Short mmCIF file of N, CA and C in Angstrom, two decimals:
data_model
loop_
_atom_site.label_atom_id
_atom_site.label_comp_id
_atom_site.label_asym_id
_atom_site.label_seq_id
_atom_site.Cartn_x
_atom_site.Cartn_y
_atom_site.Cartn_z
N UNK A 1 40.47 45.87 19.00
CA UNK A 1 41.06 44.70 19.59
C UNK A 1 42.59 44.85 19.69
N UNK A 2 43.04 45.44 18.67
CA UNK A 2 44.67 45.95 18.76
C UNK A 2 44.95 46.77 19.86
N UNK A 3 44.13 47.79 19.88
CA UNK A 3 44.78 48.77 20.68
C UNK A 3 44.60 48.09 22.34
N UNK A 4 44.00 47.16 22.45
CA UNK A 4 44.06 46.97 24.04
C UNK A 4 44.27 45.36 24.40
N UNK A 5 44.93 44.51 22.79
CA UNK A 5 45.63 43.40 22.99
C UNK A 5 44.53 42.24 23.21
N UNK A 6 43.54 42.06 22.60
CA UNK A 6 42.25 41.24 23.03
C UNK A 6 41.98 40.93 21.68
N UNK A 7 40.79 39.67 21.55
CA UNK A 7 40.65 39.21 21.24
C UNK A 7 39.38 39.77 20.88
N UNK A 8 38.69 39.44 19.22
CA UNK A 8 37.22 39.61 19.18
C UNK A 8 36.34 39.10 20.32
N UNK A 9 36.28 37.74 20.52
CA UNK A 9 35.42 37.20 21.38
C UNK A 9 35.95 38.20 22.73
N UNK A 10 36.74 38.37 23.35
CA UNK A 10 36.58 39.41 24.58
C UNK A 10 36.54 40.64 24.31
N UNK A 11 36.43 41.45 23.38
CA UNK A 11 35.76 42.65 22.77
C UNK A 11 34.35 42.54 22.93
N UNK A 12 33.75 41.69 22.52
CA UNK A 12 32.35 41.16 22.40
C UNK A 12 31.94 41.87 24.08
N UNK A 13 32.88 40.52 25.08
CA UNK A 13 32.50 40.37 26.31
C UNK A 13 32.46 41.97 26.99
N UNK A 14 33.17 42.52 26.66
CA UNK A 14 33.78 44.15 27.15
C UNK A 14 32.42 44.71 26.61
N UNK A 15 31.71 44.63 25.77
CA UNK A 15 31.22 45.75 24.96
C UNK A 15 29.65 45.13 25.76
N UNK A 16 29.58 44.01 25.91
CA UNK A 16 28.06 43.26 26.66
C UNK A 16 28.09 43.50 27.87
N UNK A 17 29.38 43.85 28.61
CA UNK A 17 29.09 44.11 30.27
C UNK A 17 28.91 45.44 30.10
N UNK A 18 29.66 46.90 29.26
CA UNK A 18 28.95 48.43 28.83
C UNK A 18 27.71 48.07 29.16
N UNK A 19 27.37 47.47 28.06
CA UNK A 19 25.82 47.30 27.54
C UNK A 19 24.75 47.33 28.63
N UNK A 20 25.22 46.64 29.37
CA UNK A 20 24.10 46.02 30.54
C UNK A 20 24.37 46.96 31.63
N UNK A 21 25.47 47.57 32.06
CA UNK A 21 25.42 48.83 33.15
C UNK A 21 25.02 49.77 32.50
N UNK A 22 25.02 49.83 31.82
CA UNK A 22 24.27 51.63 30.50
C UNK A 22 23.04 51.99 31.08
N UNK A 23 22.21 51.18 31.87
CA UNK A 23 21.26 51.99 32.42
C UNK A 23 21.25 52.03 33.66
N UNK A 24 22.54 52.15 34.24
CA UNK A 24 22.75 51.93 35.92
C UNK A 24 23.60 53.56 35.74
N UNK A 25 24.35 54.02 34.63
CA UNK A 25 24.72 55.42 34.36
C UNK A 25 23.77 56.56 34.51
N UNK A 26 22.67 56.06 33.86
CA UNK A 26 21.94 57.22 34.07
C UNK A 26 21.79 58.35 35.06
N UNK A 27 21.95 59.38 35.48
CA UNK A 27 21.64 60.15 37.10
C UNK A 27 20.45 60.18 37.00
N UNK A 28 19.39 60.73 35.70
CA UNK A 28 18.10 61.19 35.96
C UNK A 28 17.52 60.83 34.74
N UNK A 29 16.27 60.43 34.35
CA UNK A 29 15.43 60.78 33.36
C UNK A 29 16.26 61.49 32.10
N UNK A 30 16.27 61.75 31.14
CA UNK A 30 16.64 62.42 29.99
C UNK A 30 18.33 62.85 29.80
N UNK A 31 18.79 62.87 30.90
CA UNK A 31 20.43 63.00 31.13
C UNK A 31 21.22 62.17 30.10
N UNK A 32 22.33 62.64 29.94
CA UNK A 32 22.92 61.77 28.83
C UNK A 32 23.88 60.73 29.43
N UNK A 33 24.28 59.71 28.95
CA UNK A 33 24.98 58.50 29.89
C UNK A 33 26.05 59.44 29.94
N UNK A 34 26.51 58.59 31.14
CA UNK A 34 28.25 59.09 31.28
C UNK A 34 29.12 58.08 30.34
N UNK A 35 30.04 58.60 29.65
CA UNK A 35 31.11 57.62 28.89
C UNK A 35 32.29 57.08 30.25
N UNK A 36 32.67 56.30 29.67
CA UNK A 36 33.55 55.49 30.10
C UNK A 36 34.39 55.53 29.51
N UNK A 37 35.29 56.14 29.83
CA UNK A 37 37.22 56.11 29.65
C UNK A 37 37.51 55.10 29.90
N UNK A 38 38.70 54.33 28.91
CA UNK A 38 39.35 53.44 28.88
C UNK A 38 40.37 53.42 30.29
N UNK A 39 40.51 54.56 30.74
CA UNK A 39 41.56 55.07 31.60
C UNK A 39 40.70 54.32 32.80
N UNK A 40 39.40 53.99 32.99
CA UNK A 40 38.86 54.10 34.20
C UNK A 40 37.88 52.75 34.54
N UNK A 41 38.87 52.02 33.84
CA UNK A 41 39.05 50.35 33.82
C UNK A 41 40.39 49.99 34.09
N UNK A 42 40.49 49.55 35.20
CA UNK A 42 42.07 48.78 35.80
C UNK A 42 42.84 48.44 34.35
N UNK A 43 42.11 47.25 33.83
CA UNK A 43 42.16 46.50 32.44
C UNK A 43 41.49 46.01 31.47
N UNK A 44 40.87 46.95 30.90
CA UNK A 44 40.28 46.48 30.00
C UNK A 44 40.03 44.94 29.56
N UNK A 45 41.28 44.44 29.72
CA UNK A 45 41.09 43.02 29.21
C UNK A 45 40.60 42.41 30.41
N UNK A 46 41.29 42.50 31.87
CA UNK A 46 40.60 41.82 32.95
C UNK A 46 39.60 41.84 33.41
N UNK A 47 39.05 43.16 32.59
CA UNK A 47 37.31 43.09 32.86
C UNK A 47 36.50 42.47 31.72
N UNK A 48 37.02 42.13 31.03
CA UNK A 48 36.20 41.11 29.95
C UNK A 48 36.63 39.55 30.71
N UNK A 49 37.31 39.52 30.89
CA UNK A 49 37.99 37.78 30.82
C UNK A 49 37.25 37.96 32.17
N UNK A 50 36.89 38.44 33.68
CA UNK A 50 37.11 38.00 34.65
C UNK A 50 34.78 38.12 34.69
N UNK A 51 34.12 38.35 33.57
CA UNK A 51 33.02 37.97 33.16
C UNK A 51 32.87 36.78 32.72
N UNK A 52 34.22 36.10 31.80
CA UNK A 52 34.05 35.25 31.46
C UNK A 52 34.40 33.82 32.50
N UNK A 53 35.47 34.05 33.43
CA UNK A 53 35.04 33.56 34.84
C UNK A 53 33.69 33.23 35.33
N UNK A 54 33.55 34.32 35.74
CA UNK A 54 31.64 33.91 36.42
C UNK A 54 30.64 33.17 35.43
N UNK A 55 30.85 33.31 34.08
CA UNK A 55 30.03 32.17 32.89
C UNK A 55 30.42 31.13 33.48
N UNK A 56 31.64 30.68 33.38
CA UNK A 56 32.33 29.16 33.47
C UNK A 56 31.95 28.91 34.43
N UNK A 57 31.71 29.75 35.42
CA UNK A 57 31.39 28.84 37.04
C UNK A 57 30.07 28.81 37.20
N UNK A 58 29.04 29.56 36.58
CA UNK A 58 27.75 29.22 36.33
C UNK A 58 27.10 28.15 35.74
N UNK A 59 27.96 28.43 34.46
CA UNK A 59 27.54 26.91 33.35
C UNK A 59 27.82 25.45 33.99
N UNK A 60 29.19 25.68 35.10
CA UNK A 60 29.63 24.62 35.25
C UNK A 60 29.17 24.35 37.18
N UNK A 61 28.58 24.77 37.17
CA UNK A 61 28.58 25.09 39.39
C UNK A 61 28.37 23.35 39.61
N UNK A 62 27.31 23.01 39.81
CA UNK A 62 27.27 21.29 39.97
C UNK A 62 28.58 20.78 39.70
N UNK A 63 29.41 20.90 38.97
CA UNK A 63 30.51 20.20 38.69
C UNK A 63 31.79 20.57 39.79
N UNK A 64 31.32 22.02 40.15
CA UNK A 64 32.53 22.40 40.98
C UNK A 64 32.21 21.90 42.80
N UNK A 65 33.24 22.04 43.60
CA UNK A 65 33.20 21.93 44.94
C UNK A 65 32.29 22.88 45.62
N UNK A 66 32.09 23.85 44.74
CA UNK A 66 31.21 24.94 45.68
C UNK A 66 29.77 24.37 45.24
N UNK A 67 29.48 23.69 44.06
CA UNK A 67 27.81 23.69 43.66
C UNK A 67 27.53 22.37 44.26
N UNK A 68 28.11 21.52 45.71
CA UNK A 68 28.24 20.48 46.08
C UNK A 68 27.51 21.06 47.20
N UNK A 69 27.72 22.28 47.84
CA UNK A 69 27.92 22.95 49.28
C UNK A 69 26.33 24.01 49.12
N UNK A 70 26.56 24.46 47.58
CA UNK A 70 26.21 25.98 47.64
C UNK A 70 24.69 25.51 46.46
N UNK A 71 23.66 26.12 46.71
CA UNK A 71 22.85 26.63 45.21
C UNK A 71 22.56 27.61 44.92
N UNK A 72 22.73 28.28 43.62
CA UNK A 72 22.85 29.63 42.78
C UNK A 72 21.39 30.21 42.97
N UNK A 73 20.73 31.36 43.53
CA UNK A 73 19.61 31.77 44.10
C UNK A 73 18.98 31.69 42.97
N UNK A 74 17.81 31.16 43.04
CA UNK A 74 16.90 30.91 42.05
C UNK A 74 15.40 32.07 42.65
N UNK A 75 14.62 32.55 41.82
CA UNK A 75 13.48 32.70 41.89
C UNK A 75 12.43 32.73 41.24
N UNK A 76 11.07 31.72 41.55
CA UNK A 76 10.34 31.14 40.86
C UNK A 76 10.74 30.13 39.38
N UNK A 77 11.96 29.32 39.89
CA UNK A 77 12.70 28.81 39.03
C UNK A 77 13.31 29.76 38.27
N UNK A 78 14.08 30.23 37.79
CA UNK A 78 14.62 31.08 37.26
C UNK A 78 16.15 31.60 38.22
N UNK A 79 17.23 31.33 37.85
CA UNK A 79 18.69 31.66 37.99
C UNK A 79 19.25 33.36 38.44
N UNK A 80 18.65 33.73 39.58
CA UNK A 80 19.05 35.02 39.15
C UNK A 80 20.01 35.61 40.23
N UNK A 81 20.81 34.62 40.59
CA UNK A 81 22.08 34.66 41.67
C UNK A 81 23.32 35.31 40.90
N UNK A 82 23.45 35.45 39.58
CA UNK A 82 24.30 35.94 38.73
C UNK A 82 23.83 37.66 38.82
N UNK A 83 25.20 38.36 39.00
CA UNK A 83 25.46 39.48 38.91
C UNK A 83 24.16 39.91 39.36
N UNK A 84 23.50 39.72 40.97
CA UNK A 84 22.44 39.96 41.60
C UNK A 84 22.78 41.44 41.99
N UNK A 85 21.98 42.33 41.40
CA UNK A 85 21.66 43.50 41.36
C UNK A 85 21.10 43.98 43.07
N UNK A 86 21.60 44.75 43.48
CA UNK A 86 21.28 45.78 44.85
C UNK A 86 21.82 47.15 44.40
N UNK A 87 21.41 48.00 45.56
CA UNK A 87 21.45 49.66 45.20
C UNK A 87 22.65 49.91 45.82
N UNK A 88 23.66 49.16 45.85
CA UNK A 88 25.20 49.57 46.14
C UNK A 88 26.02 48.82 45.02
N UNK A 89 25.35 47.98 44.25
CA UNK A 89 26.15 47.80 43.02
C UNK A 89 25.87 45.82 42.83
N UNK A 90 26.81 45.36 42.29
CA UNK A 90 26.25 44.05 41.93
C UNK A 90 26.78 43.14 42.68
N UNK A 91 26.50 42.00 43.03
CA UNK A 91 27.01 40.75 43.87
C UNK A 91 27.48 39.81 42.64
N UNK A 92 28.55 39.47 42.21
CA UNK A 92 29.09 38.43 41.17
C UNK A 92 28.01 37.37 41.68
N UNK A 93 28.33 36.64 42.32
CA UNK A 93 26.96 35.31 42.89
C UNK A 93 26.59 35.43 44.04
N UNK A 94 25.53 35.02 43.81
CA UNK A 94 24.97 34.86 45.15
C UNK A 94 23.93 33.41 45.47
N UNK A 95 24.34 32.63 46.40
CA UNK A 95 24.01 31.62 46.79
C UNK A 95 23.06 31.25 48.09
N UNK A 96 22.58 30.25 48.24
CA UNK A 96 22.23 29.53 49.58
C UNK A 96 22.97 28.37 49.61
N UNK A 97 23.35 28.18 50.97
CA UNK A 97 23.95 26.57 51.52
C UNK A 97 22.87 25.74 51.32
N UNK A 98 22.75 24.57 50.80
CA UNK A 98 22.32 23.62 50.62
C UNK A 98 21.49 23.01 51.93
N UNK A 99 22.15 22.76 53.33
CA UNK A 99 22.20 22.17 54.23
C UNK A 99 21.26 23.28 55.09
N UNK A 100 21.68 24.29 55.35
CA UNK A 100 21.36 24.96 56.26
C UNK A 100 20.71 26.60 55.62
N UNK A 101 20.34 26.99 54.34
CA UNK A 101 19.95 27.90 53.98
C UNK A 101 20.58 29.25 54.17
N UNK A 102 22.01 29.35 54.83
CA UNK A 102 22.01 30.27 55.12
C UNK A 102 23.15 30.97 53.57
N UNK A 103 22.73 32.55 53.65
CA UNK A 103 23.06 33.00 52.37
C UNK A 103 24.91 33.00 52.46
N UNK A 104 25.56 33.37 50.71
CA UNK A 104 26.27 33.05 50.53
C UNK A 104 26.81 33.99 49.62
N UNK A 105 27.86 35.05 49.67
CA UNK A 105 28.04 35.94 48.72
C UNK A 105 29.58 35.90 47.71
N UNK A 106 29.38 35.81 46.60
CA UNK A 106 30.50 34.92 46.02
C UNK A 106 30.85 35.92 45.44
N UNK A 107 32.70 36.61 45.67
CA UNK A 107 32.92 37.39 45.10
C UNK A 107 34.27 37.13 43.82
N UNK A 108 34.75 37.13 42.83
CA UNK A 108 35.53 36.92 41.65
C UNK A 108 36.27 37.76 41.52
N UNK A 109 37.08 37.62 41.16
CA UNK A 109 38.67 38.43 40.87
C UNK A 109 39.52 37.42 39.89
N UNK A 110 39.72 38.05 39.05
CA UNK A 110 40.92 37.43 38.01
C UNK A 110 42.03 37.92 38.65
N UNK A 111 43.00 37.23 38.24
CA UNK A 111 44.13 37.51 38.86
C UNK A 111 44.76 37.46 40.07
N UNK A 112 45.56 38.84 40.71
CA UNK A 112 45.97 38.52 42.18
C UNK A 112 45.34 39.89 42.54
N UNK A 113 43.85 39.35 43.66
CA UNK A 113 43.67 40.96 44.19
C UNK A 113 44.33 41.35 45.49
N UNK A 114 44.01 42.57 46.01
CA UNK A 114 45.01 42.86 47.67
C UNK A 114 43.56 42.45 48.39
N UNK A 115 44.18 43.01 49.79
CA UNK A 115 42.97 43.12 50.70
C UNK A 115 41.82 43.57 50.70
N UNK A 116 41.97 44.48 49.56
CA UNK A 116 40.92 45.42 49.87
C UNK A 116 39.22 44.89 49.26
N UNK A 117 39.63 43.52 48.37
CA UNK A 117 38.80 42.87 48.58
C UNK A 117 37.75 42.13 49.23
N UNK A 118 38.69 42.03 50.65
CA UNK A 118 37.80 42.14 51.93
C UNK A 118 36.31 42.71 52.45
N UNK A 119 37.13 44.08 52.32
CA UNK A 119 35.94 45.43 52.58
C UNK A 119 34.87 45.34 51.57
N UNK A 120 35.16 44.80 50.13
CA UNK A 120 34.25 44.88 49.22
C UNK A 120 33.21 43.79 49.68
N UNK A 121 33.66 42.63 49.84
CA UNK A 121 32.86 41.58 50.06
C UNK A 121 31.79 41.80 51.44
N UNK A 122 32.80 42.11 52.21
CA UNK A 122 31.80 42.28 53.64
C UNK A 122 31.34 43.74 53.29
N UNK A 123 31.01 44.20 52.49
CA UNK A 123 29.88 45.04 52.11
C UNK A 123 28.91 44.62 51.69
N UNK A 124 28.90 43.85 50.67
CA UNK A 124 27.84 43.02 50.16
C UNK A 124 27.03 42.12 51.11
N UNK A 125 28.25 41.50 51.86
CA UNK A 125 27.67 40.37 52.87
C UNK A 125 26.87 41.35 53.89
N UNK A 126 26.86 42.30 54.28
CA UNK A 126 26.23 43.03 55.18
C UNK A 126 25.16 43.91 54.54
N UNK A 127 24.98 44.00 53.16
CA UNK A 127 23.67 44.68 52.48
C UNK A 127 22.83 43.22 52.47
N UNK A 128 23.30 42.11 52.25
CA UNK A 128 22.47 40.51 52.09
C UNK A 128 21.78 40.29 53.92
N UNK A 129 22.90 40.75 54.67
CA UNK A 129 22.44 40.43 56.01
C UNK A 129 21.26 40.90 56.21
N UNK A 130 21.01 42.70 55.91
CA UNK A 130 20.50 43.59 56.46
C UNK A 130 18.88 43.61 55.42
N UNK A 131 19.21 42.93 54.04
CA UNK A 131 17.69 43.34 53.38
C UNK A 131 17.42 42.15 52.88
N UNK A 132 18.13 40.61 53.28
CA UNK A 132 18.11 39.42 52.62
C UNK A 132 17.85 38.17 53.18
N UNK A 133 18.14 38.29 54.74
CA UNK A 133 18.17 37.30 55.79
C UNK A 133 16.99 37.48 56.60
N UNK A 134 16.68 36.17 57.05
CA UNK A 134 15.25 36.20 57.99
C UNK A 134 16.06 35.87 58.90
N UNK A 135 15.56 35.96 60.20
CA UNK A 135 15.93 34.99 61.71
C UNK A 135 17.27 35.12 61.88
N UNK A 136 17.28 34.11 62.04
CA UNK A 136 18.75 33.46 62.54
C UNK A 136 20.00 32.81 61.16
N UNK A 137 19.22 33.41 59.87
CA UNK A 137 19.46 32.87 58.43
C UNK A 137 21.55 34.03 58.93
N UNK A 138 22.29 33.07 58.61
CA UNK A 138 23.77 33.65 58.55
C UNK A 138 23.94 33.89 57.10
N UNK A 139 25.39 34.63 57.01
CA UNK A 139 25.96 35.40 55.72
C UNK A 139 26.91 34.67 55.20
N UNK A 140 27.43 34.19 54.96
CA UNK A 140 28.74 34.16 54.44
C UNK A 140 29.68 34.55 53.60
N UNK A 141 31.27 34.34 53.36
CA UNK A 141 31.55 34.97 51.57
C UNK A 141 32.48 34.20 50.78
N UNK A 142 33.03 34.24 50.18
CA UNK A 142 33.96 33.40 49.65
C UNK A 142 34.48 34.34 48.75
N UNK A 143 35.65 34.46 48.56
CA UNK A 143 36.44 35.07 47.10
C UNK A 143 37.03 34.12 46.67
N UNK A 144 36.82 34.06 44.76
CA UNK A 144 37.87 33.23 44.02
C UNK A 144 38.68 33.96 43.62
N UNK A 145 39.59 33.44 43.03
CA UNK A 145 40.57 34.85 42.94
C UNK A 145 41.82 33.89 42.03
N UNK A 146 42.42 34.39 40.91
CA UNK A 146 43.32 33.85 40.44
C UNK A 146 44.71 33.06 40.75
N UNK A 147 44.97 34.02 41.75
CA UNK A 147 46.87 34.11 42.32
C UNK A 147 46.11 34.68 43.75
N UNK A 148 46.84 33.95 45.37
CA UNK A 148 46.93 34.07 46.64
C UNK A 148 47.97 35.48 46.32
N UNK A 149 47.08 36.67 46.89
CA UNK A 149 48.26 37.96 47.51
C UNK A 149 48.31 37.60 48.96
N UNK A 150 49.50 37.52 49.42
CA UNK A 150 49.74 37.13 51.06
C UNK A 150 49.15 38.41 51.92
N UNK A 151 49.15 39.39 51.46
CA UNK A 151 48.63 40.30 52.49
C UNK A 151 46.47 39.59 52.60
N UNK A 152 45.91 39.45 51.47
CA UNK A 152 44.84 38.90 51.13
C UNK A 152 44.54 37.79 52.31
N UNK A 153 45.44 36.84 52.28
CA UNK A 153 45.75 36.02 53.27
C UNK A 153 45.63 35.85 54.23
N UNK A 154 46.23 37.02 54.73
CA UNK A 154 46.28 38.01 56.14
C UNK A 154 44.70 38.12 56.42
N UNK A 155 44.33 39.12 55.80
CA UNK A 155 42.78 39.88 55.93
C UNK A 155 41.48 38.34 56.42
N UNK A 156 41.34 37.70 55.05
CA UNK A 156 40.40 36.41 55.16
C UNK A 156 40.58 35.70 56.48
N UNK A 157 41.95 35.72 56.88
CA UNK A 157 42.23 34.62 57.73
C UNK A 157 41.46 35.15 59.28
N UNK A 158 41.17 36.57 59.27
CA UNK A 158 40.90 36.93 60.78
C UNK A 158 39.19 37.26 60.58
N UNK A 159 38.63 36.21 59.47
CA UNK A 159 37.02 36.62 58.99
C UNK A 159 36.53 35.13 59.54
N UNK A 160 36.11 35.09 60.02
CA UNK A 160 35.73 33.38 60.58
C UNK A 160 34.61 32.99 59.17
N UNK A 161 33.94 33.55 58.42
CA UNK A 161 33.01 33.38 57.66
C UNK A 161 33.16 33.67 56.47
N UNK A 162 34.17 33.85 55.95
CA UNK A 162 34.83 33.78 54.62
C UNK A 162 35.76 33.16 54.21
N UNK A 163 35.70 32.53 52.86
CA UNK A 163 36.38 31.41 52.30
C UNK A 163 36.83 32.03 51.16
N UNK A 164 38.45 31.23 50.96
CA UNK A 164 39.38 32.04 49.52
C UNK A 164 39.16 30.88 48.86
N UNK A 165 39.81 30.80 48.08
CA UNK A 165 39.97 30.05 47.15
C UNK A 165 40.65 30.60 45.64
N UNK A 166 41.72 30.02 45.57
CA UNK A 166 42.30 30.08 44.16
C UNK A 166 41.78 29.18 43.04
N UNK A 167 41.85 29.83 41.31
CA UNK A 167 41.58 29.01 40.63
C UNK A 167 42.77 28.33 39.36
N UNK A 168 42.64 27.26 38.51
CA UNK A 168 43.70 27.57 37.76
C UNK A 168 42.82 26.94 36.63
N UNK A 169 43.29 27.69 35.31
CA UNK A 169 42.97 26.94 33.98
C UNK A 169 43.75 26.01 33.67
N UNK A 170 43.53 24.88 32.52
CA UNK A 170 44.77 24.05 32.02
C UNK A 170 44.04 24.03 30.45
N UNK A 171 44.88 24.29 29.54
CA UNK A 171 44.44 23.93 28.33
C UNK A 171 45.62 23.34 27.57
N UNK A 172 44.81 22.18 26.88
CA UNK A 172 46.25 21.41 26.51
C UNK A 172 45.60 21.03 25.20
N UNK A 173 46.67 21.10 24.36
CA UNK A 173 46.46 20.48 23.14
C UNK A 173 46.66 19.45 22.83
N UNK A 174 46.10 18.49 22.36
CA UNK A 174 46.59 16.91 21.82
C UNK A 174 46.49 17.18 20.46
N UNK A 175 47.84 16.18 19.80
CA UNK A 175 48.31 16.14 18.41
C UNK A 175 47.51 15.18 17.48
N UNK A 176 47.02 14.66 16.40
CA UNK A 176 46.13 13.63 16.35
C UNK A 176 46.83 13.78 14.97
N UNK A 177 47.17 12.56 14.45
CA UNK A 177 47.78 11.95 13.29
C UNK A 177 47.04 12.41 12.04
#
């Protein structure tokens, strides 16, 4: 926890997201995992905390503006729009519109990301199009994202079907006698 400025509880979180890609490492049958260098995580810490993002907006979706619009893909009752697994890697959420069914690919970023978040998303949105949509069923995407990068700005703004959105925490302490 020292050496990379974190906290037990986001040590925890770091060591449970390993955990759960550990069998997405594998190349073959009997092969040994690949390790993971510290070097080959942006931030260590932003990849724990920006898991703990997608909890909060899970636990809390009904409460937010998007779980008004959006519902978290369920199948056979069961929640499994969270970190929805495909063979190009994971979708943070994934939704249907309420109104009109059509799918919804929700991508997360702590902090301030660039553009290139773009390309990531409309990757996803175009693996959902291509193995996820019936008919006339549309895509959409949305990034949350900590801090607006103006180039970011730029990119979303010329996507007719993607939505930004910034978030902010507030934690406040009250004094009590």
């Amino acid at each position: 926890a020292e050496r990379y400025d974190m906290s037990l509880l986001q040590i925890n979180g770091v060591f449970g997201q390993l955990a759960d890609i550990d069998s997405e490492m594998r190349v073959a049958e009997g092969e040994e995992v690949a390790e993971i260098e510290s070097d080959d995580i942006e931030s260590l810490q932003d990849f724990g905390l920006e898991s703990h993002l997608e909890d909060f907006l899970v636990e809390n979706w009904e409460k937010t503006s998007l779980g008004k619009r959006y519902s978290l893909l369920e199948e056979d009752g069961d929640m499994v729009g969270q970190q929805y697994r495909t063979n190009i890697g994971r979708i943070d959420l994934l939704a249907r519109e309420k109104k009109t069914e059509n799918w919804v690919v929700i991508e997360l970023k702590k902090g301030r990301p660039g553009a290139s978040v773009v390309g990531q998303l409309a990757t996803y949105m175009a693996w959902v199009k291509h193995n996820l949509a019936r008919g006339k069923e549309e895509v959409k995407g949305v990034i949350i994202a900590g801090e607006a990068d103006e180039k970011l700005k730029y990119a979303v703004e010329m996507i007719p079907n993607v939505e930004f959105f910034t978030y902010s925490v507030k934690f406040d302490l009250q004094q009590e006698s």
